[in-house]
PDB file of C-alpha atoms in Angstrom:
ATOM      1  CA  MET A   1     -26.170   6.306   2.717  1.00 45.00           C
ATOM      2  CA  THR A   2     -28.390   3.553   4.016  1.00 50.00           C
ATOM      3  CA  SER A   3     -29.197   3.549   7.714  1.00 51.00           C
ATOM      4  CA  GLU A   4     -27.471   0.211   8.401  1.00 56.00           C
ATOM      5  CA  TYR A   5     -24.116   1.920   7.781  1.00 52.00           C
ATOM      6  CA  THR A   6     -24.879   5.288   9.382  1.00 53.00           C
ATOM      7  CA  ASP A   7     -23.724   4.377  12.897  1.00 57.00           C
ATOM      8  CA  LEU A   8     -20.454   2.963  11.617  1.00 53.00           C
ATOM      9  CA  PHE A   9     -19.719   6.006   9.469  1.00 53.00           C
ATOM     10  CA  ARG A  10     -20.722   8.663  11.999  1.00 54.00           C
ATOM     11  CA  PRO A  11     -17.306   8.829  13.716  1.00 51.00           C
ATOM     12  CA  PHE A  12     -15.587   9.351  10.365  1.00 54.00           C
ATOM     13  CA  ALA A  13     -17.896  12.045   8.990  1.00 55.00           C
ATOM     14  CA  PHE A  14     -16.857  11.191   5.460  1.00 57.00           C
ATOM     15  CA  HIS A  15     -19.985   9.644   3.981  1.00 58.00           C
ATOM     16  CA  ASN A  16     -21.235  13.054   2.839  1.00 64.00           C
ATOM     17  CA  GLY A  17     -17.804  13.639   1.326  1.00 71.00           C
ATOM     18  CA  LEU A  18     -18.037  10.451  -0.741  1.00 74.00           C
ATOM     19  CA  THR A  19     -21.503  11.395  -1.951  1.00 75.00           C
ATOM     20  CA  LEU A  20     -20.261  14.868  -2.889  1.00 76.00           C
ATOM     21  CA  ARG A  21     -17.188  13.476  -4.673  1.00 79.00           C
ATOM     22  CA  ASN A  22     -19.365  11.112  -6.692  1.00 78.00           C
ATOM     23  CA  ARG A  23     -21.555  14.051  -7.698  1.00 80.00           C
ATOM     24  CA  VAL A  24     -18.533  16.176  -8.679  1.00 84.00           C
ATOM     25  CA  ILE A  25     -17.126  13.315 -10.751  1.00 85.00           C
ATOM     26  CA  ALA A  26     -20.463  12.774 -12.494  1.00 84.00           C
ATOM     27  CA  ASN A  27     -20.972  16.471 -13.248  1.00 85.00           C
ATOM     28  CA  HIS A  28     -17.469  17.653 -14.091  1.00 88.00           C
ATOM     29  CA  THR A  29     -15.470  14.908 -15.743  1.00 87.00           C
ATOM     30  CA  LYS A  30     -15.486  14.208 -19.439  1.00 88.00           C
ATOM     31  CA  ARG A  31     -13.716  10.856 -19.244  1.00 88.00           C
ATOM     32  CA  PRO A  32     -13.804   7.965 -16.798  1.00 89.00           C
ATOM     33  CA  PHE A  33     -12.563   8.896 -13.348  1.00 90.00           C
ATOM     34  CA  ALA A  34     -11.918   6.293 -10.655  1.00 93.00           C
ATOM     35  CA  LEU A  35     -12.852   6.966  -7.054  1.00 90.00           C
ATOM     36  CA  GLY A  36     -11.019   4.723  -4.635  1.00 94.00           C
ATOM     37  CA  TYR A  37     -10.746   4.612  -0.901  1.00 93.00           C
ATOM     38  CA  ARG A  38      -7.717   3.698   1.200  1.00 94.00           C
ATOM     39  CA  ILE A  39      -8.188   1.874   4.478  1.00 94.00           C
ATOM     40  CA  SER A  40      -5.610   0.960   7.104  1.00 91.00           C
ATOM     41  CA  PRO A  41      -7.232  -1.950   8.931  1.00 89.00           C
ATOM     42  CA  GLU A  42      -4.566  -2.434  11.613  1.00 79.00           C
ATOM     43  CA  GLU A  43      -5.671  -0.904  14.895  1.00 79.00           C
ATOM     44  CA  ARG A  44      -4.057  -2.963  17.626  1.00 78.00           C
ATOM     45  CA  GLU A  45      -4.894  -0.681  20.545  1.00 81.00           C
ATOM     46  CA  ASP A  46      -7.854  -1.262  22.854  1.00 80.00           C
ATOM     47  CA  GLY A  47     -11.034  -0.060  21.201  1.00 77.00           C
ATOM     48  CA  GLY A  48      -9.456  -0.201  17.744  1.00 79.00           C
ATOM     49  CA  TYR A  49     -11.373  -1.545  14.796  1.00 81.00           C
ATOM     50  CA  ARG A  50     -11.497  -5.293  14.338  1.00 86.00           C
ATOM     51  CA  MET A  51     -12.299  -7.356  11.259  1.00 90.00           C
ATOM     52  CA  PRO A  52     -16.125  -7.187  11.664  1.00 90.00           C
ATOM     53  CA  ASP A  53     -15.863  -3.376  11.849  1.00 88.00           C
ATOM     54  CA  ILE A  54     -13.622  -3.286   8.784  1.00 91.00           C
ATOM     55  CA  CYS A  55     -16.024  -5.512   6.830  1.00 93.00           C
ATOM     56  CA  ALA A  56     -18.949  -3.235   7.710  1.00 91.00           C
ATOM     57  CA  LEU A  57     -16.888  -0.207   6.661  1.00 90.00           C
ATOM     58  CA  VAL A  58     -16.002  -1.876   3.355  1.00 94.00           C
ATOM     59  CA  ASP A  59     -19.681  -2.650   2.723  1.00 94.00           C
ATOM     60  CA  GLY A  60     -20.537   0.991   3.328  1.00 90.00           C
ATOM     61  CA  LEU A  61     -17.799   2.190   0.993  1.00 92.00           C
ATOM     62  CA  ILE A  62     -18.931  -0.163  -1.751  1.00 94.00           C
ATOM     63  CA  ALA A  63     -22.521   1.009  -1.224  1.00 91.00           C
ATOM     64  CA  GLU A  64     -21.215   4.534  -1.907  1.00 87.00           C
ATOM     65  CA  ASN A  65     -19.966   3.335  -5.306  1.00 91.00           C
ATOM     66  CA  ILE A  66     -16.222   3.420  -4.839  1.00 94.00           C
ATOM     67  CA  ASP A  67     -14.395   2.012  -7.858  1.00 96.00           C
ATOM     68  CA  TYR A  68     -11.621   0.274  -5.915  1.00 97.00           C
ATOM     69  CA  LEU A  69     -10.449  -0.400  -2.377  1.00 98.00           C
ATOM     70  CA  HIS A  70      -6.826   0.230  -1.360  1.00 98.00           C
ATOM     71  CA  VAL A  71      -5.733  -1.752   1.707  1.00 98.00           C
ATOM     72  CA  SER A  72      -2.677  -0.260   3.403  1.00 96.00           C
ATOM     73  CA  LEU A  73      -0.913  -2.663   5.768  1.00 96.00           C
ATOM     74  CA  ASN A  74       2.424  -2.795   7.547  1.00 93.00           C
ATOM     75  CA  ASP A  75       3.032  -6.170   5.892  1.00 96.00           C
ATOM     76  CA  VAL A  76       0.614  -7.546   3.278  1.00 98.00           C
ATOM     77  CA  LEU A  77       2.051 -11.058   3.545  1.00 98.00           C
ATOM     78  CA  GLY A  78       2.322 -11.108   7.333  1.00 96.00           C
ATOM     79  CA  ALA A  79      -0.462  -9.015   8.898  1.00 94.00           C
ATOM     80  CA  ARG A  80      -3.148 -11.033  10.646  1.00 93.00           C
ATOM     81  CA  PRO A  81      -6.161  -9.604  12.454  1.00 89.00           C
ATOM     82  CA  LEU A  82      -6.239  -9.773  16.237  1.00 83.00           C
ATOM     83  CA  GLY A  83      -8.226 -12.695  17.557  1.00 75.00           C
ATOM     84  CA  ALA A  84      -8.804 -14.150  14.109  1.00 66.00           C
ATOM     85  CA  ASP A  85      -7.917 -17.430  12.472  1.00 71.00           C
ATOM     86  CA  THR A  86      -4.680 -17.982  10.592  1.00 86.00           C
ATOM     87  CA  ARG A  87      -5.754 -16.126   7.442  1.00 93.00           C
ATOM     88  CA  LEU A  88      -4.017 -12.891   6.562  1.00 96.00           C
ATOM     89  CA  THR A  89      -5.867  -9.596   7.013  1.00 96.00           C
ATOM     90  CA  VAL A  90      -5.799  -9.036   3.264  1.00 98.00           C
ATOM     91  CA  GLU A  91      -7.278 -12.504   2.652  1.00 98.00           C
ATOM     92  CA  HIS A  92     -10.207 -11.662   4.945  1.00 96.00           C
ATOM     93  CA  ILE A  93     -10.817  -8.434   3.037  1.00 98.00           C
ATOM     94  CA  ILE A  94     -10.493 -10.051  -0.408  1.00 99.00           C
ATOM     95  CA  ALA A  95     -12.989 -12.740   0.606  1.00 98.00           C
ATOM     96  CA  HIS A  96     -15.398 -10.176   2.046  1.00 98.00           C
ATOM     97  CA  VAL A  97     -15.224  -7.891  -0.994  1.00 99.00           C
ATOM     98  CA  ASP A  98     -15.948 -10.952  -3.156  1.00 98.00           C
ATOM     99  CA  GLU A  99     -15.010  -9.200  -6.419  1.00 98.00           C
ATOM    100  CA  ARG A 100     -17.536  -6.371  -5.936  1.00 99.00           C
ATOM    101  CA  VAL A 101     -14.679  -3.908  -6.556  1.00 98.00           C
ATOM    102  CA  PRO A 102     -10.981  -4.370  -7.339  1.00 99.00           C
ATOM    103  CA  VAL A 103      -8.769  -4.608  -4.248  1.00 99.00           C
ATOM    104  CA  LEU A 104      -5.204  -3.365  -4.218  1.00 98.00           C
ATOM    105  CA  ALA A 105      -2.787  -3.566  -1.316  1.00 98.00           C
ATOM    106  CA  ALA A 106       0.476  -2.062  -0.136  1.00 98.00           C
ATOM    107  CA  GLY A 107       2.816  -2.938   2.675  1.00 96.00           C
ATOM    108  CA  MET A 108       6.317  -4.407   2.785  1.00 95.00           C
ATOM    109  CA  LEU A 109       6.236  -5.649  -0.809  1.00 96.00           C
ATOM    110  CA  ARG A 110       9.824  -5.150  -1.941  1.00 94.00           C
ATOM    111  CA  THR A 111      10.844  -8.187  -3.975  1.00 95.00           C
ATOM    112  CA  ALA A 112       9.448  -9.724  -7.142  1.00 95.00           C
ATOM    113  CA  ALA A 113       8.653 -12.909  -5.203  1.00 95.00           C
ATOM    114  CA  GLN A 114       6.702 -10.933  -2.595  1.00 96.00           C
ATOM    115  CA  ALA A 115       4.799  -9.131  -5.344  1.00 96.00           C
ATOM    116  CA  GLN A 116       3.889 -12.432  -7.014  1.00 96.00           C
ATOM    117  CA  ALA A 117       2.834 -13.959  -3.684  1.00 98.00           C
ATOM    118  CA  ALA A 118       0.577 -10.973  -2.955  1.00 98.00           C
ATOM    119  CA  LEU A 119      -1.021 -11.139  -6.398  1.00 98.00           C
ATOM    120  CA  GLY A 120      -1.484 -14.869  -5.855  1.00 98.00           C
ATOM    121  CA  LEU A 121      -3.773 -14.084  -2.912  1.00 98.00           C
ATOM    122  CA  GLY A 122      -6.317 -12.653  -5.344  1.00 98.00           C
ATOM    123  CA  LEU A 123      -5.427  -8.968  -5.278  1.00 99.00           C
ATOM    124  CA  SER A 124      -6.245  -6.988  -8.405  1.00 98.00           C
ATOM    125  CA  LEU A 125      -3.158  -4.819  -8.041  1.00 98.00           C
ATOM    126  CA  ILE A 126      -0.305  -4.251  -5.613  1.00 98.00           C
ATOM    127  CA  ALA A 127       1.710  -1.174  -4.715  1.00 97.00           C
ATOM    128  CA  VAL A 128       5.486  -1.329  -4.369  1.00 96.00           C
ATOM    129  CA  GLY A 129       6.537   1.850  -2.582  1.00 93.00           C
ATOM    130  CA  LYS A 130       9.831   1.555  -0.706  1.00 92.00           C
ATOM    131  CA  GLY A 131      11.035  -1.078  -3.160  1.00 93.00           C
ATOM    132  CA  LEU A 132      10.822   1.525  -5.927  1.00 93.00           C
ATOM    133  CA  VAL A 133      12.578   4.147  -3.817  1.00 92.00           C
ATOM    134  CA  MET A 134      15.505   1.754  -3.349  1.00 92.00           C
ATOM    135  CA  ASN A 135      15.311   0.451  -6.945  1.00 93.00           C
ATOM    136  CA  PRO A 136      14.085   2.932  -9.555  1.00 90.00           C
ATOM    137  CA  ASP A 137      14.380   0.080 -12.088  1.00 93.00           C
ATOM    138  CA  TRP A 138      12.345  -2.338  -9.900  1.00 96.00           C
ATOM    139  CA  MET A 139       9.794  -3.157 -12.595  1.00 95.00           C
ATOM    140  CA  ALA A 140      12.404  -3.884 -15.263  1.00 96.00           C
ATOM    141  CA  LEU A 141      14.328  -6.131 -12.861  1.00 96.00           C
ATOM    142  CA  ALA A 142      11.179  -8.006 -11.823  1.00 94.00           C
ATOM    143  CA  GLU A 143       9.903  -8.467 -15.388  1.00 93.00           C
ATOM    144  CA  SER A 144      13.266  -9.637 -16.729  1.00 95.00           C
ATOM    145  CA  GLY A 145      13.673 -12.344 -14.100  1.00 94.00           C
ATOM    146  CA  CYS A 146      16.460 -10.463 -12.336  1.00 95.00           C
ATOM    147  CA  GLY A 147      14.638 -10.259  -9.013  1.00 91.00           C
ATOM    148  CA  ALA A 148      17.803 -11.231  -7.132  1.00 93.00           C
ATOM    149  CA  GLN A 149      19.271  -7.855  -8.145  1.00 94.00           C
ATOM    150  CA  ILE A 150      16.499  -5.920  -6.387  1.00 95.00           C
ATOM    151  CA  ARG A 151      18.182  -4.173  -3.481  1.00 93.00           C
ATOM    152  CA  GLN A 152      16.714  -4.398   0.007  1.00 92.00           C
ATOM    153  CA  GLU A 153      18.609  -1.367   1.297  1.00 93.00           C
ATOM    154  CA  LEU A 154      18.982   2.169   0.034  1.00 91.00           C
ATOM    155  CA  ASP A 155      22.621   2.938  -0.706  1.00 89.00           C
ATOM    156  CA  LEU A 156      23.165   6.431   0.693  1.00 88.00           C
ATOM    157  CA  SER A 157      26.333   6.846  -1.374  1.00 88.00           C
ATOM    158  CA  GLU A 158      24.129   6.845  -4.504  1.00 88.00           C
ATOM    159  CA  ARG A 159      22.129   9.859  -3.411  1.00 86.00           C
ATOM    160  CA  LYS A 160      22.870  11.898  -6.535  1.00 87.00           C
ATOM    161  CA  GLU A 161      22.279   9.009  -8.932  1.00 87.00           C
ATOM    162  CA  LEU A 162      18.889   8.125  -7.435  1.00 87.00           C
ATOM    163  CA  LEU A 163      17.492  11.632  -8.054  1.00 89.00           C
ATOM    164  CA  LEU A 164      15.123  11.404  -5.086  1.00 91.00           C
ATOM    165  CA  PRO A 165      13.364  14.642  -4.101  1.00 93.00           C
ATOM    166  CA  GLU A 166      14.972  16.511  -1.222  1.00 94.00           C
ATOM    167  CA  GLY A 167      11.821  16.158   0.887  1.00 95.00           C
ATOM    168  CA  LEU A 168      11.994  12.380   0.593  1.00 94.00           C
ATOM    169  CA  TRP A 169      15.677  12.396   1.608  1.00 92.00           C
ATOM    170  CA  GLN A 170      14.779  14.483   4.645  1.00 93.00           C
ATOM    171  CA  ALA A 171      12.018  12.011   5.584  1.00 94.00           C
ATOM    172  CA  ILE A 172      14.428   9.066   5.208  1.00 92.00           C
ATOM    173  CA  GLU A 173      17.036  10.765   7.390  1.00 90.00           C
ATOM    174  CA  ALA A 174      14.467  11.845   9.997  1.00 94.00           C
ATOM    175  CA  ALA A 175      13.060   8.330  10.453  1.00 94.00           C
ATOM    176  CA  PRO A 176      15.926   5.842  10.775  1.00 91.00           C
ATOM    177  CA  GLY A 177      14.771   2.356   9.836  1.00 90.00           C
ATOM    178  CA  TRP A 178      11.750   3.520   7.819  1.00 90.00           C
ATOM    179  CA  ILE A 179      13.724   2.622   4.713  1.00 92.00           C
ATOM    180  CA  PRO A 180      16.708   0.329   5.361  1.00 91.00           C
ATOM    181  CA  THR A 181      19.906   2.142   4.415  1.00 90.00           C
ATOM    182  CA  ILE A 182      23.574   1.382   3.935  1.00 89.00           C
ATOM    183  CA  GLU A 183      26.491   3.503   2.859  1.00 79.00           C
ATOM    184  CA  VAL A 184      28.949   1.672   0.688  1.00 74.00           C
ATOM    185  CA  ASP A 185      32.464   3.079   0.839  1.00 65.00           C
ATOM    186  CA  ARG A 186      33.276   3.585  -2.823  1.00 54.00           C
ATOM    187  CA  LYS A 187      37.005   3.891  -3.345  1.00 47.00           C
ATOM    188  CA  PRO A 188      38.252   4.853  -6.783  1.00 44.00           C
ATOM    189  CA  THR A 189      39.076   1.741  -8.775  1.00 46.00           C
ATOM    190  CA  ASN A 190      42.039   3.326 -10.576  1.00 48.00           C
ATOM    191  CA  VAL A 191      44.084   3.938  -7.398  1.00 45.00           C
ATOM    192  CA  PRO A 192      46.749   1.262  -6.850  1.00 47.00           C
ATOM    193  CA  SER A 193      46.660  -0.408  -3.461  1.00 47.00           C
ATOM    194  CA  ARG A 194      49.785  -0.416  -1.269  1.00 45.00           C
TER     195      ARG A 194
END
């Protein structure tokens, strides 16, 4: 790694790991293998990284020949860097990367309209995580123009139908609000009302 990035990378101690991974990929893969790196550029506490630090980090990662950059945010369409202008954090990063590598982002993208808006910023790819947990058919709904049918809450009464792994259910139950939930009272439709 070039010396201009050494001071920035020292606290992370991962630059040797990237070099080693690139060597392993070159020596042991028979087909193309992408090496990406995920960053979480939101550090709001005192002493946390700011946009100039993130840009220097991104430059160092690109210098280490990553194939793509994954930007993980709380809200792709709402996160703005502290003390910066009105541009979104992801817009700063897209502009700084300047098409040197593909940029993908994740964070609060749940609807088809949000996905389109994020792609419209210039992202190469987006990740829809919680939206897919709540809507296993998210992609089909979005592609068919049925975005209004994409649920914004996980219906707990559909636990068996959703086929989510038990570990994920435990995480959802342990962190109320992490994924918005509802429980619809489903009464049998063939029972006459009184």
